[in-house]
Amino acid sequence: MKITVFGATGGVGREVVRQALDAGHEVTAVVRDPARLTVPPHERLQVATVADLTDEEALIPLLSGRDAVVSALGPSSNKQARLTPVAGPALSAIVSAMDRAGVRRLSAVSAAPLGPAHESEGVLTRAVFLPLLRRALRDVYADLAAMEAAIGASGTHWTVVRPPRLLNKPATGTYRRALDANLPGGRSIARADVADALLTTLTDPATAGHTLGIAA
C-alpha cells in the first residue's frame, strides 16, 4: 500500500512509519521538522515538510495516488491544546483534502477517555477516576473530540483507535480490541501496539466507520 502518515515524529507516528516500511508499504511521512524523524532513510520512505496542516492545498499532493492515511496527531499537553489545538483543525483539513484527492481509507489515534467506561468497571473508576482525568485534561480531550467529529462527518472510510495510557515498550502483538467500546481493565498499552492497530485496521473493512478500543 501507499500510505501517508501524519504526526510521523511522535512516539506512535514513528512506530507507524517503521512498521509500515517493515511490512513493505510505501510511506510518505508528513512532518514539521524533518530532524525529529528518527527513522533511518529508506527507499520506500518519502519525508514531506508541511508547516501548516490546515493548508489543504499543501496536503493534496501528499495524498494524491495514495491508498490510505494514518493520523498519529494529537496535542502534546493541555496547554498546547488550549492555546493551539492540533488534532481537530488538522483532521478537518486532512479529510477534506482526502476527498479532493480521492483517498478514502483513514485510521486515526484518539484516546480511551472519549468513550464510556466499560460496564464492568467499578464505581471508583466510573464516578471518580474518569471524571477527574477528563477534567484535568479537558483541553486535550476537547481537541480530540473535535477531531473525531470532523472524521465522523467526513466521507472517509474511517477508524478511530482509542488507546488508554501509552507506554514506551516493545510491541506485544497480543493486545485486546473491541469495536465501539473500551475494554475492561484497560489501563495502558505500548505505543508500538497502537501503531500496529492503526495499520492493521486499514485492511480490515469490519472496522470502517467504527471506533476501536484497544488495551494490553
PDB file of N, CA and C in Angstrom, residues 117-132 134 187:
ATOM      1  N   ALA A 117     -16.848   4.329  29.971  1.00  0.00           N
ATOM      2  CA  ALA A 117     -16.195   3.249  30.705  1.00  0.00           C
ATOM      3  C   ALA A 117     -16.934   1.944  30.474  1.00  0.00           C
ATOM      4  N   HIS A 118     -16.198   0.858  30.452  1.00  0.00           N
ATOM      5  CA  HIS A 118     -16.833  -0.451  30.302  1.00  0.00           C
ATOM      6  C   HIS A 118     -17.762  -0.699  31.480  1.00  0.00           C
ATOM      7  N   GLU A 119     -18.873  -1.367  31.188  1.00  0.00           N
ATOM      8  CA  GLU A 119     -19.893  -1.576  32.231  1.00  0.00           C
ATOM      9  C   GLU A 119     -19.376  -2.374  33.423  1.00  0.00           C
ATOM     10  N   SER A 120     -18.286  -3.117  33.220  1.00  0.00           N
ATOM     11  CA  SER A 120     -17.750  -3.918  34.322  1.00  0.00           C
ATOM     12  C   SER A 120     -16.828  -3.126  35.246  1.00  0.00           C
ATOM     13  N   GLU A 121     -16.484  -1.891  34.853  1.00  0.00           N
ATOM     14  CA  GLU A 121     -15.600  -1.086  35.694  1.00  0.00           C
ATOM     15  C   GLU A 121     -16.306  -0.715  36.999  1.00  0.00           C
ATOM     16  N   GLY A 122     -15.539  -0.605  38.060  1.00  0.00           N
ATOM     17  CA  GLY A 122     -16.109  -0.312  39.362  1.00  0.00           C
ATOM     18  C   GLY A 122     -16.575   1.125  39.510  1.00  0.00           C
ATOM     19  N   VAL A 123     -17.285   1.367  40.573  1.00  0.00           N
ATOM     20  CA  VAL A 123     -17.829   2.701  40.845  1.00  0.00           C
ATOM     21  C   VAL A 123     -16.709   3.730  40.977  1.00  0.00           C
ATOM     22  N   LEU A 124     -15.602   3.357  41.588  1.00  0.00           N
ATOM     23  CA  LEU A 124     -14.494   4.290  41.777  1.00  0.00           C
ATOM     24  C   LEU A 124     -13.966   4.789  40.437  1.00  0.00           C
ATOM     25  N   THR A 125     -13.834   3.877  39.476  1.00  0.00           N
ATOM     26  CA  THR A 125     -13.359   4.268  38.144  1.00  0.00           C
ATOM     27  C   THR A 125     -14.372   5.159  37.446  1.00  0.00           C
ATOM     28  N   ARG A 126     -15.635   4.749  37.498  1.00  0.00           N
ATOM     29  CA  ARG A 126     -16.682   5.473  36.785  1.00  0.00           C
ATOM     30  C   ARG A 126     -16.981   6.845  37.404  1.00  0.00           C
ATOM     31  N   ALA A 127     -17.064   6.886  38.707  1.00  0.00           N
ATOM     32  CA  ALA A 127     -17.545   8.085  39.382  1.00  0.00           C
ATOM     33  C   ALA A 127     -16.440   9.025  39.846  1.00  0.00           C
ATOM     34  N   VAL A 128     -15.219   8.519  39.963  1.00  0.00           N
ATOM     35  CA  VAL A 128     -14.141   9.347  40.493  1.00  0.00           C
ATOM     36  C   VAL A 128     -12.986   9.487  39.505  1.00  0.00           C
ATOM     37  N   PHE A 129     -12.358   8.375  39.151  1.00  0.00           N
ATOM     38  CA  PHE A 129     -11.131   8.441  38.362  1.00  0.00           C
ATOM     39  C   PHE A 129     -11.353   9.064  36.984  1.00  0.00           C
ATOM     40  N   LEU A 130     -12.321   8.556  36.229  1.00  0.00           N
ATOM     41  CA  LEU A 130     -12.531   9.083  34.874  1.00  0.00           C
ATOM     42  C   LEU A 130     -12.969  10.540  34.867  1.00  0.00           C
ATOM     43  N   PRO A 131     -13.919  10.947  35.716  1.00  0.00           N
ATOM     44  CA  PRO A 131     -14.274  12.373  35.736  1.00  0.00           C
ATOM     45  C   PRO A 131     -13.093  13.277  36.077  1.00  0.00           C
ATOM     46  N   LEU A 132     -12.246  12.842  37.023  1.00  0.00           N
ATOM     47  CA  LEU A 132     -11.063  13.643  37.366  1.00  0.00           C
ATOM     48  C   LEU A 132     -10.095  13.730  36.195  1.00  0.00           C
ATOM     49  N   ARG A 134     -10.786  13.384  32.969  1.00  0.00           N
ATOM     50  CA  ARG A 134     -11.371  14.201  31.900  1.00  0.00           C
ATOM     51  C   ARG A 134     -11.329  15.686  32.236  1.00  0.00           C
ATOM     52  N   ARG A 187      -5.857  -0.244  31.111  1.00  0.00           N
ATOM     53  CA  ARG A 187      -5.161   0.874  31.737  1.00  0.00           C
ATOM     54  C   ARG A 187      -4.004   1.409  30.903  1.00  0.00           C
TER      55      ARG A 187
END
